[in-house]
Amino acid sequence: MISKVQLRLQFLVLLWGFTGVFGKLVTMSALPMVWYRVLIGAIAVFIYMKFRKMDFKVTKNELLRLLAIGGIVGIHWFTFYLSIKLSNISIALSTLSMGALFSAILEPIFFKRRINLLEIILAIIVSACVAVIFNASPEDYKLGIIIGILCSFLSALFAVLNSRLPKSIKPTKVTLYEMIGGVIALSVVMILFQPEAISEVVNISWSNLGWLTLLGVIFTAFAQIESVDLLKHVSAFTLMLNVNLEPVYGIILASIIFGDSEHMNPIFYIATGVMVLSIIMNGILKTRFSK
């Protein structure tokens, strides 16, 4: 029988899989959309911490590190939604699986450890699958795939950097200050490189504001807080293993909601399936060998 914790875990992954859908529901361009998502998420976490009377204090060094990582997180979300705008949800989610490949490269560099043979095999499989997806996709989706690959690199980078943070910093603090860092980074990018997006921020429609509030509060702030709470009941490995199902949930949801615009050829689904299965098998084999 499925336990309550397992149901909560699958619901969390479903929430994360749903975030890509907002890339089509929100009619704004990618940059102001993510700016609002991060800002609303930060406000929601602040209210939550204030309500729970949590401590906001961090050292100056910790604050600078969190803001810097938050900048990477913000740019990661920007490239994710930009990939959706340039291709579709299915493409953006499938390329996220390359995060495992970049983690296999970055972790030995940051932690000064030897490269794992299993990770090299995984990297080869994932790279081959992405190459198949790239060649099988329509020509006008190619830029979206490239942006999606950059997005997956940034996701691996901030995950590795977060894993190096002191364990004494509570996850709610990490989330709050990283989101603030994301708002700052995205504001700078907007002012310097896309000033025309400022008008979208100022003249946001009520429908877009409604979708973004839902995205920022439920699918960003609540999802993060829920993941932190779940780690009291399951291991980090179990959580991350289930996160690999996010592209599966996201692609299924996108196909149901948007229909033909999300339908890809069979080769795409085979390659995506192989990627997800190889990542899950990699996690299972690592656990067995470590034991």
Coordinates of C-alpha atoms in Angstrom, one line a residue:
M1 CA 0.0 0.0 0.0
I2 CA 1.3 3.5 -0.9
S3 CA 2.2 5.5 2.1
K4 CA 1.2 9.2 2.7
V5 CA 4.8 10.2 2.4
Q6 CA 5.1 8.5 -1.0
L7 CA 1.9 10.2 -2.2
R8 CA 3.2 13.6 -1.1
L9 CA 6.5 12.9 -2.9
Q10 CA 4.8 12.1 -6.2
F11 CA 2.6 15.1 -5.8
L12 CA 5.6 17.3 -5.3
V13 CA 7.3 15.9 -8.5
L14 CA 4.0 16.5 -10.3
L15 CA 4.0 20.1 -9.2
W16 CA 7.5 20.6 -10.6
G17 CA 6.5 18.9 -13.8
F18 CA 3.6 21.3 -14.1
T19 CA 5.8 24.4 -14.0
G20 CA 6.6 24.1 -17.7
V21 CA 2.9 24.4 -18.6
F22 CA 3.0 28.0 -17.3
G23 CA 5.4 28.8 -20.1
K24 CA 2.4 28.7 -22.5
L25 CA -0.3 29.8 -20.1
V26 CA 1.5 33.1 -19.4
T27 CA 1.6 35.3 -22.5
M28 CA 4.5 37.5 -21.4
S29 CA 8.0 37.0 -22.7
A30 CA 10.4 34.8 -20.7
L31 CA 12.4 37.4 -18.8
P32 CA 9.6 39.4 -17.1
M33 CA 7.7 36.2 -16.5
V34 CA 10.6 34.7 -14.5
W35 CA 11.2 38.0 -12.8
Y36 CA 7.6 37.9 -11.4
R37 CA 7.9 34.2 -10.5
V38 CA 11.0 34.8 -8.4
L39 CA 9.7 37.9 -6.8
I40 CA 6.3 36.4 -5.9
G41 CA 8.1 33.2 -4.6
A42 CA 10.4 35.4 -2.4
I43 CA 7.5 37.3 -1.0
A44 CA 5.6 34.0 -0.3
V45 CA 8.6 32.5 1.5
F46 CA 9.2 35.7 3.5
I47 CA 5.5 35.7 4.7
Y48 CA 5.8 32.0 5.6
M49 CA 9.0 32.6 7.6
K50 CA 7.5 35.6 9.3
F51 CA 4.3 33.7 10.2
R52 CA 6.4 30.8 11.6
K53 CA 8.7 33.4 13.4
M54 CA 11.8 32.0 11.8
D55 CA 15.2 33.6 12.1
F56 CA 16.4 35.6 9.0
K57 CA 20.0 36.1 10.1
V58 CA 22.9 35.0 8.0
T59 CA 26.6 36.1 7.9
K60 CA 27.7 38.6 5.3
N61 CA 29.7 35.9 3.5
E62 CA 26.7 33.5 3.5
L63 CA 24.5 36.3 2.2
L64 CA 26.8 37.0 -0.7
R65 CA 27.1 33.3 -1.6
L66 CA 23.3 32.8 -1.5
L67 CA 22.7 35.9 -3.6
A68 CA 25.2 34.8 -6.2
I69 CA 23.7 31.3 -6.4
G70 CA 20.3 32.8 -6.6
G71 CA 21.4 34.8 -9.6
I72 CA 22.3 31.5 -11.3
V73 CA 18.9 30.0 -10.3
G74 CA 17.2 33.1 -11.8
I75 CA 19.0 32.8 -15.1
H76 CA 18.4 29.0 -15.1
W77 CA 14.6 29.6 -14.9
F78 CA 14.9 32.3 -17.5
T79 CA 16.6 29.9 -20.0
F80 CA 14.0 27.2 -19.1
Y81 CA 11.1 29.4 -20.1
L82 CA 13.0 30.9 -23.1
S83 CA 13.5 27.3 -24.3
I84 CA 9.8 26.7 -24.1
K85 CA 9.0 29.9 -26.0
L86 CA 11.5 29.0 -28.7
S87 CA 10.4 25.3 -29.0
N88 CA 7.8 23.7 -26.7
I89 CA 7.4 22.2 -23.2
S90 CA 8.4 18.7 -24.2
I91 CA 11.8 19.9 -25.7
A92 CA 12.6 22.1 -22.7
L93 CA 11.8 19.3 -20.2
S94 CA 13.7 16.6 -22.1
T95 CA 16.9 18.7 -22.3
L96 CA 16.7 19.2 -18.5
S97 CA 17.8 15.5 -18.2
M98 CA 21.3 16.6 -19.3
G99 CA 21.7 18.0 -15.8
A100 CA 23.0 14.6 -14.8
L101 CA 25.7 14.8 -17.5
F102 CA 26.9 18.2 -16.3
S103 CA 26.8 17.1 -12.6
A104 CA 29.1 14.2 -13.6
I105 CA 31.6 16.9 -14.9
L106 CA 31.2 19.5 -12.2
E107 CA 31.1 17.4 -9.1
P108 CA 34.7 16.0 -9.5
I109 CA 35.9 19.6 -10.1
F110 CA 34.3 21.2 -7.1
F111 CA 34.8 18.2 -4.7
K112 CA 38.2 17.2 -6.1
R113 CA 37.2 13.6 -6.4
R114 CA 37.9 11.0 -9.2
I115 CA 35.4 10.8 -12.0
N116 CA 33.0 7.9 -11.5
L117 CA 32.9 5.3 -14.4
L118 CA 29.1 5.0 -14.0
E119 CA 28.7 8.7 -14.5
I120 CA 30.8 8.6 -17.6
I121 CA 28.6 5.9 -19.1
L122 CA 25.5 7.9 -18.1
A123 CA 27.0 11.0 -19.7
I124 CA 27.6 9.1 -23.0
I125 CA 24.0 7.8 -23.0
V126 CA 22.4 11.1 -22.2
S127 CA 24.6 13.0 -24.8
A128 CA 23.6 10.4 -27.4
C129 CA 19.9 10.8 -26.6
V130 CA 20.1 14.6 -26.8
A131 CA 21.9 14.3 -30.2
V132 CA 19.1 12.1 -31.4
I133 CA 16.4 14.6 -30.1
F134 CA 18.3 17.5 -31.8
N135 CA 18.5 15.7 -35.2
A136 CA 14.9 14.5 -35.0
S137 CA 13.4 17.9 -34.1
P138 CA 12.1 20.5 -36.5
E139 CA 14.6 23.1 -37.6
D140 CA 12.9 26.0 -35.8
Y141 CA 13.2 24.1 -32.5
K142 CA 17.0 23.8 -32.7
L143 CA 17.7 27.1 -30.8
G144 CA 15.3 26.1 -28.1
I145 CA 17.2 22.9 -27.6
I146 CA 20.5 24.7 -27.3
I147 CA 19.0 27.1 -24.8
G148 CA 17.6 24.1 -23.0
I149 CA 21.0 22.5 -22.7
L150 CA 22.4 25.8 -21.2
C151 CA 19.5 25.6 -18.8
S152 CA 20.4 22.1 -17.7
F153 CA 24.1 23.2 -17.2
L154 CA 22.9 26.0 -14.9
S155 CA 20.7 23.6 -13.0
A156 CA 23.7 21.3 -12.3
L157 CA 25.9 24.3 -11.4
F158 CA 23.5 25.7 -8.7
A159 CA 22.8 22.2 -7.4
V160 CA 26.5 21.6 -6.9
L161 CA 27.0 25.0 -5.3
N162 CA 24.0 24.5 -3.0
S163 CA 25.5 21.2 -1.9
R164 CA 28.6 23.1 -0.7
L165 CA 26.7 25.5 1.5
P166 CA 27.1 25.1 5.3
K167 CA 24.5 22.6 6.7
S168 CA 23.7 25.1 9.4
I169 CA 21.8 27.4 7.0
K170 CA 18.1 26.3 7.0
P171 CA 16.6 25.6 3.6
T172 CA 14.0 28.3 4.0
K173 CA 16.7 30.9 4.4
V174 CA 18.5 29.4 1.4
T175 CA 15.3 29.7 -0.7
L176 CA 14.5 33.2 0.5
Y177 CA 17.9 34.8 -0.2
E178 CA 18.5 32.9 -3.4
M179 CA 15.2 34.1 -4.7
I180 CA 16.2 37.7 -3.8
G181 CA 19.5 37.1 -5.6
G182 CA 17.4 35.9 -8.6
V183 CA 15.3 39.1 -8.6
I184 CA 18.5 41.2 -8.5
A185 CA 20.2 39.3 -11.3
L186 CA 17.1 39.3 -13.6
S187 CA 16.6 43.0 -12.9
V188 CA 20.2 43.8 -14.1
V189 CA 19.8 41.6 -17.2
M190 CA 16.5 43.3 -18.0
I191 CA 17.8 46.8 -17.6
L192 CA 21.1 46.2 -19.5
F193 CA 20.0 43.8 -22.3
Q194 CA 16.2 43.8 -22.6
P195 CA 14.9 47.2 -21.4
E196 CA 11.7 46.8 -23.5
A197 CA 10.7 44.0 -21.1
I198 CA 10.2 46.6 -18.3
S199 CA 7.0 47.7 -20.0
E200 CA 5.7 44.1 -19.7
V201 CA 6.5 44.2 -16.0
V202 CA 4.6 47.5 -15.5
N203 CA 1.7 46.7 -17.8
I204 CA 1.0 43.1 -16.7
S205 CA -2.5 41.8 -17.3
W206 CA -4.7 40.5 -14.6
S207 CA -4.8 37.0 -16.2
N208 CA -1.0 36.8 -16.3
L209 CA -0.7 38.1 -12.8
G210 CA -3.1 35.4 -11.7
W211 CA -1.1 32.6 -13.4
L212 CA 2.2 34.0 -12.0
T213 CA 0.9 34.3 -8.5
L214 CA -0.1 30.6 -8.7
L215 CA 3.3 29.7 -10.1
G216 CA 5.2 31.7 -7.5
V217 CA 3.2 30.7 -4.4
I218 CA 2.2 27.0 -5.1
F219 CA 4.7 25.8 -7.7
T220 CA 7.7 27.7 -6.4
A221 CA 7.5 28.7 -2.7
F222 CA 5.2 25.9 -1.5
A223 CA 7.0 23.2 -3.5
Q224 CA 10.3 24.2 -2.0
I225 CA 9.0 24.2 1.5
E226 CA 7.3 20.8 0.9
S227 CA 10.5 19.3 -0.4
V228 CA 12.4 20.5 2.7
D229 CA 9.7 18.9 5.0
L230 CA 9.7 15.7 3.0
L231 CA 13.5 15.3 3.6
K232 CA 12.6 14.6 7.3
H233 CA 10.9 11.4 6.1
V234 CA 12.9 10.3 3.0
S235 CA 16.5 10.4 2.0
A236 CA 17.9 13.0 -0.4
F237 CA 18.7 10.1 -2.8
T238 CA 15.0 9.1 -2.8
L239 CA 13.9 12.6 -3.4
M240 CA 16.3 13.1 -6.3
L241 CA 15.5 9.7 -7.8
N242 CA 11.8 10.8 -8.0
V243 CA 12.7 14.2 -9.4
N244 CA 13.9 12.4 -12.6
L245 CA 10.3 11.7 -13.3
E246 CA 9.6 15.4 -13.7
P247 CA 10.1 15.4 -17.5
V248 CA 7.7 12.4 -17.8
Y249 CA 5.0 14.2 -15.9
G250 CA 5.6 17.5 -17.6
I251 CA 5.5 16.0 -21.1
I252 CA 2.3 14.1 -20.4
L253 CA 0.6 17.2 -18.9
A254 CA 1.7 19.3 -21.8
S255 CA 0.3 16.8 -24.3
I256 CA -3.0 16.6 -22.5
I257 CA -3.4 20.4 -22.1
F258 CA -2.0 21.7 -25.4
G259 CA -2.6 18.7 -27.6
D260 CA -1.0 18.7 -31.1
S261 CA 1.4 21.6 -30.4
E262 CA 3.2 19.3 -28.0
H263 CA 3.2 16.1 -30.0
M264 CA 6.6 15.0 -31.2
N265 CA 7.7 12.1 -33.3
P266 CA 8.2 8.6 -31.7
I267 CA 12.0 9.0 -31.8
F268 CA 11.8 11.9 -29.4
Y269 CA 9.8 9.9 -26.8
I270 CA 12.1 6.9 -27.1
A271 CA 15.2 9.0 -26.6
T272 CA 13.6 10.9 -23.6
G273 CA 12.5 7.5 -22.1
V274 CA 16.0 6.1 -22.4
M275 CA 17.5 9.2 -20.7
V276 CA 15.1 9.1 -17.7
L277 CA 15.6 5.3 -17.3
S278 CA 19.4 5.5 -17.5
I279 CA 19.4 8.3 -14.8
I280 CA 17.2 6.2 -12.5
M281 CA 19.3 3.1 -13.1
N282 CA 22.5 5.1 -12.4
G283 CA 21.1 6.1 -9.0
I284 CA 20.0 2.6 -8.1
L285 CA 23.4 1.1 -9.1
K286 CA 25.3 3.8 -7.2
T287 CA 23.3 3.0 -4.0
R288 CA 24.0 -0.8 -4.3
F289 CA 27.7 -0.3 -5.0
S290 CA 28.1 2.1 -2.1
K291 CA 26.5 -0.4 0.2

